[in-house]
Tab-separated table of C-alpha atoms in Angstrom:
chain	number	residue	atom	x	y	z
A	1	UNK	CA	190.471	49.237	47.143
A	2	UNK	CA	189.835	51.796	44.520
A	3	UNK	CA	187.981	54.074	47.078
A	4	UNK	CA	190.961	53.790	49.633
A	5	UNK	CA	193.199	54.689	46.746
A	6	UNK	CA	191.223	57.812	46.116
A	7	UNK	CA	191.214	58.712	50.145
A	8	UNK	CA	195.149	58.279	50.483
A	9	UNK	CA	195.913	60.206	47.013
A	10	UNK	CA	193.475	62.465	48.121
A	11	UNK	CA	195.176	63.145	52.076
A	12	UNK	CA	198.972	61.967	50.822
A	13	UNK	CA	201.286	64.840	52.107
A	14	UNK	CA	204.376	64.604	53.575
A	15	UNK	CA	205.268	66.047	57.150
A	16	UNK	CA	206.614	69.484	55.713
A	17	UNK	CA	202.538	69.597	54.632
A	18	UNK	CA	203.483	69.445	50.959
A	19	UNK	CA	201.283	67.062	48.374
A	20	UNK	CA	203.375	64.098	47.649
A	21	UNK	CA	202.436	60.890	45.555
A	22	UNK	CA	200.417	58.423	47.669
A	23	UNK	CA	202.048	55.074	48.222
A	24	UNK	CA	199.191	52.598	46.751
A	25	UNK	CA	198.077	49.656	49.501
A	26	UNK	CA	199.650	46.490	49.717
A	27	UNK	CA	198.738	44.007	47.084
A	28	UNK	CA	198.116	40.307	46.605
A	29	UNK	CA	199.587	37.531	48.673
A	30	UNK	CA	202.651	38.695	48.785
A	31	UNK	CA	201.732	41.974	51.243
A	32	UNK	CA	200.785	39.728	54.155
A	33	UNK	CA	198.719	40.394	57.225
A	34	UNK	CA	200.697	42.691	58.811
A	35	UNK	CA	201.851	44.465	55.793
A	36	UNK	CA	198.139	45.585	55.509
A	37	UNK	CA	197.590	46.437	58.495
A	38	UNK	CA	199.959	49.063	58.863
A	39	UNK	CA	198.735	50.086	55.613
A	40	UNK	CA	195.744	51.002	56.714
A	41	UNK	CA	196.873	52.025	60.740
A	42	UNK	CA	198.789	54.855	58.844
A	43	UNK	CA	196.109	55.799	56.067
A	44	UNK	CA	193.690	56.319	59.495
A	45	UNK	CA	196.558	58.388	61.284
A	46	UNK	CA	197.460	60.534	57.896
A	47	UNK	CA	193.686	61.175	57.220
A	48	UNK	CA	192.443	62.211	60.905
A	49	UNK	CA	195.681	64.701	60.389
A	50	UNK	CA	194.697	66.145	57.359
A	51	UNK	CA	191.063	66.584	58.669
A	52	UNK	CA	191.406	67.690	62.170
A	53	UNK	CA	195.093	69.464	62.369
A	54	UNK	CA	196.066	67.074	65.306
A	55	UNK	CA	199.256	64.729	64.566
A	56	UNK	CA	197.657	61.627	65.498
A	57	UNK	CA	202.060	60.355	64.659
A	58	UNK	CA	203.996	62.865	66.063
A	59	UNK	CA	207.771	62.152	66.300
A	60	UNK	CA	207.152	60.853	70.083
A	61	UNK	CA	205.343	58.031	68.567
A	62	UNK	CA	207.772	56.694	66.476
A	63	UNK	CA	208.798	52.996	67.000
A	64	UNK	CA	212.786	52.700	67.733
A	65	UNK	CA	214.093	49.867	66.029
A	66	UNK	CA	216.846	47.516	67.455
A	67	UNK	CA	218.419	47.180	64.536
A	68	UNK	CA	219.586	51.064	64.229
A	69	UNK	CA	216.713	52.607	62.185
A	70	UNK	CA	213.009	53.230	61.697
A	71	UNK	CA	211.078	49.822	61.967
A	72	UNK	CA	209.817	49.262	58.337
A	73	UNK	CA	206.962	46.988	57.662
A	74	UNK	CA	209.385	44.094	56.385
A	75	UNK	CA	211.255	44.766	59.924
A	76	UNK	CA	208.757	44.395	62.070
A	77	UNK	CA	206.625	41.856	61.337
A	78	UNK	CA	208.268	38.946	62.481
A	79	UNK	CA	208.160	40.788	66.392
A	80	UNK	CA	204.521	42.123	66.127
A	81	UNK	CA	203.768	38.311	64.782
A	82	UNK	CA	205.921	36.530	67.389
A	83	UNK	CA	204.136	38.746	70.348
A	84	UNK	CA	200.846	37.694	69.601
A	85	UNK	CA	201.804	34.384	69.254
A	86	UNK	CA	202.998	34.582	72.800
A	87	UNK	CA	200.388	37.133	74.008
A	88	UNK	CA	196.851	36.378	72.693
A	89	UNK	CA	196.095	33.776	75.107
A	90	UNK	CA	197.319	35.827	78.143
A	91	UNK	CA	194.308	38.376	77.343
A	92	UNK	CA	193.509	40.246	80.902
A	93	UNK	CA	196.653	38.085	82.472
A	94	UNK	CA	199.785	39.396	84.114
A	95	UNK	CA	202.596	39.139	81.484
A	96	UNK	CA	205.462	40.905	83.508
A	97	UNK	CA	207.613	37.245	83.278
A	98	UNK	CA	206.099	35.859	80.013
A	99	UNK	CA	209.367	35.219	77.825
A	100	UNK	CA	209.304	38.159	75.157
A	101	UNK	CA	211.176	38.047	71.697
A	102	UNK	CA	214.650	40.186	72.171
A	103	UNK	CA	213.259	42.255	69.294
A	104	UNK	CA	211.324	44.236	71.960
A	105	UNK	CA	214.028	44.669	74.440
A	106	UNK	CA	216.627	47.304	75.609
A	107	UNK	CA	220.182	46.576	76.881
A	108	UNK	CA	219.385	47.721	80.439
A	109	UNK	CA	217.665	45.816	83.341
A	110	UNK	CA	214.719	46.771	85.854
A	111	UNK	CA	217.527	47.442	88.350
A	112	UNK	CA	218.778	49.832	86.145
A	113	UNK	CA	216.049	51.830	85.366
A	114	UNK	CA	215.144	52.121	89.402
A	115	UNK	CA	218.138	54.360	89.039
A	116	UNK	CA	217.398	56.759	86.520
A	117	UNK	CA	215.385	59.263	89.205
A	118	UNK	CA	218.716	59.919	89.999
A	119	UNK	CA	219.296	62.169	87.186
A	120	UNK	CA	216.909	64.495	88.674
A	121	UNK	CA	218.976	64.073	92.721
A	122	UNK	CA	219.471	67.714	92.295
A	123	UNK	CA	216.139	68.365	93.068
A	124	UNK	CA	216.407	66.588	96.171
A	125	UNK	CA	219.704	68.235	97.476
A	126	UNK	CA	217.926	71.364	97.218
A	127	UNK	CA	215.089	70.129	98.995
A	128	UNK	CA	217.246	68.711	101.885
A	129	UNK	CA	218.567	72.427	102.741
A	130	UNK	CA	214.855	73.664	103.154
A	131	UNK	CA	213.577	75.069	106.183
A	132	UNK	CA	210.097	75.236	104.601
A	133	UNK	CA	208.517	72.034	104.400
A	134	UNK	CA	206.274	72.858	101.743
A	135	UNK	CA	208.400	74.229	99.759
A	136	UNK	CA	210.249	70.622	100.427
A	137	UNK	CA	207.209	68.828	99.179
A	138	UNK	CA	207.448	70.923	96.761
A	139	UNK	CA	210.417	69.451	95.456
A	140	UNK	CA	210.315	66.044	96.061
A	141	UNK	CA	206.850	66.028	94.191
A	142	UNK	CA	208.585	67.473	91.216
A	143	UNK	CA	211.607	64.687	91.240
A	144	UNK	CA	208.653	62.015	91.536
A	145	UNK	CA	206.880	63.591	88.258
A	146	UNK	CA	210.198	64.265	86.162
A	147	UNK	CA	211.224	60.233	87.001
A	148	UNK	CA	208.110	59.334	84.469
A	149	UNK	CA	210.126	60.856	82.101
A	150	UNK	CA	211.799	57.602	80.765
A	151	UNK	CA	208.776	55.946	80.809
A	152	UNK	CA	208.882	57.428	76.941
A	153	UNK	CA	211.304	54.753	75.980
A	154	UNK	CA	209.779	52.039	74.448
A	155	UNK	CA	212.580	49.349	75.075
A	156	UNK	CA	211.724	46.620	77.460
A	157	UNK	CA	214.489	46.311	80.302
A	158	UNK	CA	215.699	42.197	80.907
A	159	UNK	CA	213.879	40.913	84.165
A	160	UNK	CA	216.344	40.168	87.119
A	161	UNK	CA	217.182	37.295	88.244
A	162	UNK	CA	217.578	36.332	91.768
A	163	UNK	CA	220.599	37.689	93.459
A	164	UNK	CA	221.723	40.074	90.491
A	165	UNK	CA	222.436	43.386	91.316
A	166	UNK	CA	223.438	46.825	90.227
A	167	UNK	CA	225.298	49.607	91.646
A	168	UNK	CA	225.964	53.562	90.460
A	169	UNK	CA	227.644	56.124	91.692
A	170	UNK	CA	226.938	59.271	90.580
A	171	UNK	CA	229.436	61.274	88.500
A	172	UNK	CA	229.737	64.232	91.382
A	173	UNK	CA	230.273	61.343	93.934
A	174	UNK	CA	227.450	62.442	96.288
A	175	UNK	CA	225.253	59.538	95.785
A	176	UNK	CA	225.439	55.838	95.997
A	177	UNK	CA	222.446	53.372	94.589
A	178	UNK	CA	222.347	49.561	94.656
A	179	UNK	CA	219.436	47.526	94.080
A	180	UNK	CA	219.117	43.991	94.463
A	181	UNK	CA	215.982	41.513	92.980
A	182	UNK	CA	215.290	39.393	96.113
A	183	UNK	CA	212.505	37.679	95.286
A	184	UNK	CA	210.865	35.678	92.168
A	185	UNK	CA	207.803	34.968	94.042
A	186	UNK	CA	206.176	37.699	93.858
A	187	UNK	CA	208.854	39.697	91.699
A	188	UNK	CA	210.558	41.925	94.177
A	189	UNK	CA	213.103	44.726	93.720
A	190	UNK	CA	214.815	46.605	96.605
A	191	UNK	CA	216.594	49.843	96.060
A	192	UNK	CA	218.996	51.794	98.381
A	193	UNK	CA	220.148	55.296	97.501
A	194	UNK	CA	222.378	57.570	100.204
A	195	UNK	CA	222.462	60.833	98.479
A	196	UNK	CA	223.428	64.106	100.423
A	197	UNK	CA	221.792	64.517	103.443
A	198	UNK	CA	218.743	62.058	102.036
A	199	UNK	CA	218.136	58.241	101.683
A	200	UNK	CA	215.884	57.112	99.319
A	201	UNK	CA	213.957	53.879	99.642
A	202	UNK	CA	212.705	51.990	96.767
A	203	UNK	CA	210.623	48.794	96.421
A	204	UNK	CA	209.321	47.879	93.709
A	205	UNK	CA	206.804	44.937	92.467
A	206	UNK	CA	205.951	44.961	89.142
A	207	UNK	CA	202.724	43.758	87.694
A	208	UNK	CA	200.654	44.289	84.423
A	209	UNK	CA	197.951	43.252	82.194
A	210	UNK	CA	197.414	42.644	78.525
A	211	UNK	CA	194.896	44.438	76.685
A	212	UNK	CA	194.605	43.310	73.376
A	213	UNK	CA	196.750	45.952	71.771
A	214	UNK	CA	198.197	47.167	74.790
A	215	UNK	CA	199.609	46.313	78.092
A	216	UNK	CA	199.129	48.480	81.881
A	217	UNK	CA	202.091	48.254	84.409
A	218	UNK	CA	201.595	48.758	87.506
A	219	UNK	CA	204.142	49.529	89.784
A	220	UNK	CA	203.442	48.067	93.075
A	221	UNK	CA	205.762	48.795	96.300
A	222	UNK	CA	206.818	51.663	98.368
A	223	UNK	CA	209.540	54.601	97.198
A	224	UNK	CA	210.413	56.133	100.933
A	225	UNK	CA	212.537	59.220	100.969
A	226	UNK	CA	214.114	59.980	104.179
A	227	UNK	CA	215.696	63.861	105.067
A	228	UNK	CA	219.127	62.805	107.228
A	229	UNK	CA	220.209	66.396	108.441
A	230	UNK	CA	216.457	68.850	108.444
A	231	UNK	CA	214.175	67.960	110.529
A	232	UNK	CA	213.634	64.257	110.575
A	233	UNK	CA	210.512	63.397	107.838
A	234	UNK	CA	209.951	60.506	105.939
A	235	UNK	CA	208.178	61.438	102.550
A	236	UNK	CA	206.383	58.233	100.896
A	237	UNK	CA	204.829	58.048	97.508
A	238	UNK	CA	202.615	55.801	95.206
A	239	UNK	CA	202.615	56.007	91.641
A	240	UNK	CA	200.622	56.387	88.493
A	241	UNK	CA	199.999	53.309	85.837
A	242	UNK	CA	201.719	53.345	82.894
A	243	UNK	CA	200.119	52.169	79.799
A	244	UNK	CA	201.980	50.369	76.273
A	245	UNK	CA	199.914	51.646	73.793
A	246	UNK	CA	200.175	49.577	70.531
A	247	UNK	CA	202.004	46.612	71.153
A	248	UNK	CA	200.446	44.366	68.157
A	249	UNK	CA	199.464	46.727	65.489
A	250	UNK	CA	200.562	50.499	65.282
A	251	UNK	CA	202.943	52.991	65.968
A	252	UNK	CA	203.781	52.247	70.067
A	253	UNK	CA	203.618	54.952	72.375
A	254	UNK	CA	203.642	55.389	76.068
A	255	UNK	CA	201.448	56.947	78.883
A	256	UNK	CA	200.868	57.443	82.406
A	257	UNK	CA	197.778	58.176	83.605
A	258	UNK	CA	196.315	58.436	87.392
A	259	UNK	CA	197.480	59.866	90.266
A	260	UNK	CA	200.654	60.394	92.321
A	261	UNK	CA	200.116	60.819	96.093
A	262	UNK	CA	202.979	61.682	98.520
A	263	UNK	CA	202.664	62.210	102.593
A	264	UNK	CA	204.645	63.545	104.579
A	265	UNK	CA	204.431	61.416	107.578
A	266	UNK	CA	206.159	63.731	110.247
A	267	UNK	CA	204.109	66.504	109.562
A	268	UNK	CA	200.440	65.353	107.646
A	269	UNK	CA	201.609	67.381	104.055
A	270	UNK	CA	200.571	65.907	101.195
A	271	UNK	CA	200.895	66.048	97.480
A	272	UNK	CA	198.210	65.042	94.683
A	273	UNK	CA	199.028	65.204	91.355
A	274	UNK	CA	196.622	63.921	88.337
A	275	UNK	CA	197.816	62.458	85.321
A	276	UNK	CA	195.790	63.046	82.578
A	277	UNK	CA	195.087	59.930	80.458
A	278	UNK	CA	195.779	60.991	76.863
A	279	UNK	CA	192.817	62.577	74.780
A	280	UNK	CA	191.563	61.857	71.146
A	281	UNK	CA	194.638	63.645	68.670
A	282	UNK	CA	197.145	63.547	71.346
A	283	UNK	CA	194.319	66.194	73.651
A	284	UNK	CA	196.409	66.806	77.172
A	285	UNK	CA	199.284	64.089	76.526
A	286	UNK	CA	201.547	64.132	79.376
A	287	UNK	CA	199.774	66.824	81.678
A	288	UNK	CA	200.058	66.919	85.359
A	289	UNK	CA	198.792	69.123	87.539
A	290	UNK	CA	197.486	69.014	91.473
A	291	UNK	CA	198.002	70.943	94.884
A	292	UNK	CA	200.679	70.142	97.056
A	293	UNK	CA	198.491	70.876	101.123
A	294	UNK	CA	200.042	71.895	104.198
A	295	UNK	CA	199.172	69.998	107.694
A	296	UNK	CA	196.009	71.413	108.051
A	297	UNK	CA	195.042	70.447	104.509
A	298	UNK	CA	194.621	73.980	103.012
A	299	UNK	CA	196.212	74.045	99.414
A	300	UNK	CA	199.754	76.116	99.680
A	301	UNK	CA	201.195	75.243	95.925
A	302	UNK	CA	199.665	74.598	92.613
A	303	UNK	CA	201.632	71.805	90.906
A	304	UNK	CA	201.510	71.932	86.563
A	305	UNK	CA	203.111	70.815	83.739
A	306	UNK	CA	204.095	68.165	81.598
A	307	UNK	CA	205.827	64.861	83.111
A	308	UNK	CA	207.309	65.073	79.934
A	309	UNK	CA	209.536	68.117	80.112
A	310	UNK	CA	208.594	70.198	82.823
A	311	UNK	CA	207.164	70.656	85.912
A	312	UNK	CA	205.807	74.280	87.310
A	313	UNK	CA	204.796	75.758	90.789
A	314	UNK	CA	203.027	78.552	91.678
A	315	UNK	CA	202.449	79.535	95.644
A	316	UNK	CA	198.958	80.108	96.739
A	317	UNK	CA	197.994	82.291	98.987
A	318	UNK	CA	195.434	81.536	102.676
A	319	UNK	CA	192.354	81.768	100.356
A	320	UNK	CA	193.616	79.483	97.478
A	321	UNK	CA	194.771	82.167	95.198
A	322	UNK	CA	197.995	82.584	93.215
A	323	UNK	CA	200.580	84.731	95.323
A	324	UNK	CA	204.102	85.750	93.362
A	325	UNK	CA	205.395	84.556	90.156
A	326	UNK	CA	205.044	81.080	88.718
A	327	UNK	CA	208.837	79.242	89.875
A	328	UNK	CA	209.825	76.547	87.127
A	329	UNK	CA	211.160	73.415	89.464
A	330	UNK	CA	212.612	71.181	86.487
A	331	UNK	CA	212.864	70.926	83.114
A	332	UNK	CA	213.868	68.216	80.762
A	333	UNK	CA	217.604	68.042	79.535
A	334	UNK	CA	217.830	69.635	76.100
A	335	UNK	CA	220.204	67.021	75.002
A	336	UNK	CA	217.942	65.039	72.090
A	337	UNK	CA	217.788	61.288	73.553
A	338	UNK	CA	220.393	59.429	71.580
A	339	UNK	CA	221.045	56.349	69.740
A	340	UNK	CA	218.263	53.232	68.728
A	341	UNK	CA	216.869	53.289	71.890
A	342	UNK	CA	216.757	57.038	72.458
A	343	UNK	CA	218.859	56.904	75.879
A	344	UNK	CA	219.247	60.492	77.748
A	345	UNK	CA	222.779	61.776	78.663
A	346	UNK	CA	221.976	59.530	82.088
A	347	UNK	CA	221.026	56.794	80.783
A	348	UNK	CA	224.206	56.637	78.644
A	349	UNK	CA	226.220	56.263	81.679
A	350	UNK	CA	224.205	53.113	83.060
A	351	UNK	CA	226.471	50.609	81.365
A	352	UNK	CA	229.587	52.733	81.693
A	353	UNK	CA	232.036	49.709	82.564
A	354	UNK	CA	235.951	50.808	82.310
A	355	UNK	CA	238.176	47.603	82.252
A	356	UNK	CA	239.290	48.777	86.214
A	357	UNK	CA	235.827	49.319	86.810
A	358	UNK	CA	234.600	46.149	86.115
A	359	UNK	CA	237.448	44.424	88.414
A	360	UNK	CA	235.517	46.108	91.409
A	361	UNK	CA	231.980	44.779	90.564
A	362	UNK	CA	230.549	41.937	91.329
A	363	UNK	CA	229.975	39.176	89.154
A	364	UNK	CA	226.169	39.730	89.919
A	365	UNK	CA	225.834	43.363	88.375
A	366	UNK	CA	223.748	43.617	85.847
A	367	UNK	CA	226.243	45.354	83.682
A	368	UNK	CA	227.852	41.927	83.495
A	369	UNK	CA	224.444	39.627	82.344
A	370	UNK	CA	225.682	38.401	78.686
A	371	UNK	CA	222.645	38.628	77.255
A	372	UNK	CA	222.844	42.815	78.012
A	373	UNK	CA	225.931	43.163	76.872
A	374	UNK	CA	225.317	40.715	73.702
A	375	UNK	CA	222.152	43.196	72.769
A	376	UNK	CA	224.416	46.546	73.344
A	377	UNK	CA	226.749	45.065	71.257
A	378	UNK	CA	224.043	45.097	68.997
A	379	UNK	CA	224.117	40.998	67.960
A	380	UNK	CA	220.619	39.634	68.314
A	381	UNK	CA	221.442	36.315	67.865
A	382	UNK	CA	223.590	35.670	70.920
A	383	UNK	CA	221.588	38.069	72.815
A	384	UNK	CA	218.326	35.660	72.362
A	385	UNK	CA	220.815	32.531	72.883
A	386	UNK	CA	221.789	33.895	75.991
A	387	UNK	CA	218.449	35.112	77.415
A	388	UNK	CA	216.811	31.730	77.005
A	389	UNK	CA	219.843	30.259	78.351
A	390	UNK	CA	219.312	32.511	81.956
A	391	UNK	CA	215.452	31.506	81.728
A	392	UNK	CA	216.296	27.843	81.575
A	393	UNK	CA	218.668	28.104	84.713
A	394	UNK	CA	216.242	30.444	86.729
A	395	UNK	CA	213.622	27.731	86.099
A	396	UNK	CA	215.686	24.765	86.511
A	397	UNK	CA	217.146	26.482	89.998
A	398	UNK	CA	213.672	27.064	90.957
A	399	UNK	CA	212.684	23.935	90.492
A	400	UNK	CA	215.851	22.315	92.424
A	401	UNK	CA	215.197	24.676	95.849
A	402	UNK	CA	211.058	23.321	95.704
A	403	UNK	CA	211.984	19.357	95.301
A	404	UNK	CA	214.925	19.433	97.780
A	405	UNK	CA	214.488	17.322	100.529
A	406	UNK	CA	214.188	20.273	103.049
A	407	UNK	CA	212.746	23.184	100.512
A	408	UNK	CA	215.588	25.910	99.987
A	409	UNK	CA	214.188	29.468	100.499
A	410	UNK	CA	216.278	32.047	98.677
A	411	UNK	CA	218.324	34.549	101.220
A	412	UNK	CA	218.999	37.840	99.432
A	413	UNK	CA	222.629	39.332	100.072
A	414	UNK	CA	222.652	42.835	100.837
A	415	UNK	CA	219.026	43.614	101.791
A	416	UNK	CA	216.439	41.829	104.916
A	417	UNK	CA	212.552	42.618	105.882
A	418	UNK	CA	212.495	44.999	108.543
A	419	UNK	CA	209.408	46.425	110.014
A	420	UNK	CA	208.482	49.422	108.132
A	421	UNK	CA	208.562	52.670	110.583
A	422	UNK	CA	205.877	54.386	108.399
A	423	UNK	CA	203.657	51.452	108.334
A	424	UNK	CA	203.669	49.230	111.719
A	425	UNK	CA	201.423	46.886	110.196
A	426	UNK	CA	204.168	46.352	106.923
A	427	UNK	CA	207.445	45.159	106.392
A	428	UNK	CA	210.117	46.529	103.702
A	429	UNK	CA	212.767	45.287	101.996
A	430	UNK	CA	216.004	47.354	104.245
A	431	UNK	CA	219.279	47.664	103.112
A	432	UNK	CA	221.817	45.650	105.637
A	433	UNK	CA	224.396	47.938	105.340
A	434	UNK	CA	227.316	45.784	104.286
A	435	UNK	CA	227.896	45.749	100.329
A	436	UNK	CA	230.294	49.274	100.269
A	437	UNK	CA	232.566	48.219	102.392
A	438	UNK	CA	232.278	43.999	101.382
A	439	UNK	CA	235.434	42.403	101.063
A	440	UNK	CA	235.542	42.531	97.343
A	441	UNK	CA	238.237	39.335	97.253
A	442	UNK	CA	235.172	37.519	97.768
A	443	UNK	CA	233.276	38.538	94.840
A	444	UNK	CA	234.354	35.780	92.636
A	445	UNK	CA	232.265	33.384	94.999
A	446	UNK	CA	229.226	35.442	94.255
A	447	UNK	CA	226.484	34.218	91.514
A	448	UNK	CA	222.859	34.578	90.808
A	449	UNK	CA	220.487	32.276	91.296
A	450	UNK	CA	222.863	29.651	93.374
A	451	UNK	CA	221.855	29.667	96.634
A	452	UNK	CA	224.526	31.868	99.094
């Protein structure tokens, strides 16, 4: 103890860089476990600072409490504790539906945040004017990397439940998402988005795995972007994993790391971007970069950047080299993320519900799940009551459709496989076509989880 003392009075300095009096470690009983441990997390952070110049912290790091402030050690304990209670015998096990402490949560839903790329829809109503179809990649590659932008948040949106829903429309009226969860078995999301002159296709199955002191999520499924009045081209996409750095002990922070590949599958373009896992001192955190390739294969645009804040282009010329001025495709709004869960100027809208508004949705929308609206409302207590509440009638309706007489299968409402035009061999989740113009007298009949 009284060599640590001398290493943290030795390194204490406060983030302006001037000397400040250490805080001594934790002592006796009364410090706990946990209280320790972030003791000595931070003396590790402060002293690889002081030695090396790299902010191990950084203000991206910081945890966002629920509660409205920095988590202090007294704070967070009883989450940290409670998830690896729940966690440590899921080691190297898919914990997308394990039931997680609202502590850890955000008061949005995985429907939700399917819709945040279309903050960035701008960058695909340029693109669907182009005549130049690399140029076109261009920009669709760049909406794909600035969508990993809100993968910063460290909030954990509420898992659907079958049937729930969520629509937006965006503020300018040119674009119209839904997204419905259709399936529990595997997980299944289905997105729809007509924007102007595009349609973009989203399915998404998410899956992860628990680390230790971290969890990967991988985001199975297809995102399909289709250009309505160019020539026709459908544009699909995989994506990068993302990576929960710190979930038991430390400050949590996100990254993405891998590699984002889009084709063009009228016309053999491709995209391949890198992201670069995150280095020792924060070395290359966020960067992107990669070639976007004409038909023929040859390199015609150097992507770069950060999926971060921004994303850069630069045209290349027959033999590979740069040709004109770098062009700046997208940069991050300079509105500060606001509020405890750092929300962007988009996201703030997501639960935008007037009292005329909400007469139009359906009861389905997950603008309407209590256990959201008890956590935006900032009350914990209910929101927890609530949550378990939904988990006990997801299980208990599961459990009704397998031990019925004939076994119920669950019908989703507004979307149906359909063979997948890019992929003969595939099917995909297809919108029907019929929830804009529904009879909306009817939406009192409509529920999750019941069967229709």
């Amino acid at each position: 103890p009284h060599a640590m003392q001398f290493v943290w009075n030795a390194l204490g300095y406060s983030d302006e860089g001037s000397q400040q009096e250490a805080a001594p470690p934790p002592e006796g009983n009364a410090a706990g476990f946990w209280s320790t441990i972030n003791w000595v997390s931070s003396s590790v952070r402060n002293a690889a600072t002081r030695l090396t110049g790299w902010d191990l912290g950084a203000d991206e790091f910081k945890v966002v409490d629920p509660d409205g402030e920095l988590k202090d050690q007294e704070k967070e304990q009883p989450t940290r504790s409670e998830l690896w209670e729940i966690l440590s015998s899921s080691m190297g096990m898919d914990v997308t539906n394990i039931p997680l402490p609202i502590g850890v949560f955000e008061p949005t839903t995985f429907l939700q945040r399917m819709s945040e790329p279309l903050q960035y829809k701008d960058l695909l109503d340029k693109a669907a004017t182009m005549d130049d179809s690399v140029l076109r990649m261009a920009y669709v590659t760049a909406c794909a990397i600035a969508a990993h932008s809100a993968a910063q948040r460290t909030g954990k949106p509420f898992n659907p439940v079958l049937g729930e829903t969520y629509e937006y429309i965006s503020k300018d009226g040119t674009a119209k998402f839904l997204a419905e969860h259709v399936s529990d078995s595997p997980p299944v999301d289905a997105a729809h988005t007509q924007g102007s002159g595009w349609i973009f296709k989203q399915e998404t199955r998410v899956e992860s795995k628990f680390c230790g002191n971290s969890v990967e999520v991988y985001a199975r499924g297809k995102n399909y972007l289709e250009f309505t009045e160019t020539a026709p081209c459908g544009i699909s996409w995989t994506l990068p994993t993302t990576c929960i750095h710190n979930c038991i002990i430390g400050q949590v922070w996100i990254d993405c790391y891998g590699e984002l590949e889009l084709q063009n599958h009228a016309t053999g373009e491709r995209a391949i971007i890198t992201f670069t896992p995150c280095g020792w001192f924060g070395a290359d955190r966020f960067k992107v970069e990669g070639e976007v390739y004409d038909g023929e294969g040859n390199a015609r645009i150097f992507i770069s950047g950060k999926w971060s804040s921004e994303v850069v282009m630069q045209r290349l010329d027959t033999e590979g080299a740069p040709e004109g001025e770098p062009q700046t495709l997208w940069t991050v709004c300079p509105d500060e993320p606001a509020g405890i869960y750092k929300f962007t100027p988009y996201c703030l809208t997501l639960n935008e519900m007037s009292e005329e508004y909400a007469q139009t949705l359906p009861p389905t929308d997950s603008r309407l799940r209590p256990d959201r609206l008890a956590l935006d409302q900032n009350d914990h207590t209910k929101a927890s009551a609530e949550k378990s509440q939904i988990e006990r009638k997801q299980r208990a309706e599961k459990r009704a459709r397998a031990n019925a007489r004939t076994p119920v299968e669950w019908t989703p409402r507004w979307f149906e496989l359909k063979g997948d035009a890019l992929s003969p061999n595939e099917q995909l989740w297809s919108y029907k076509g019929t929830y804009w113009n529904r009879d909306r007298s009817h939406d009192a009949a409509l529920t999750v989880l019941d069967t229709p």
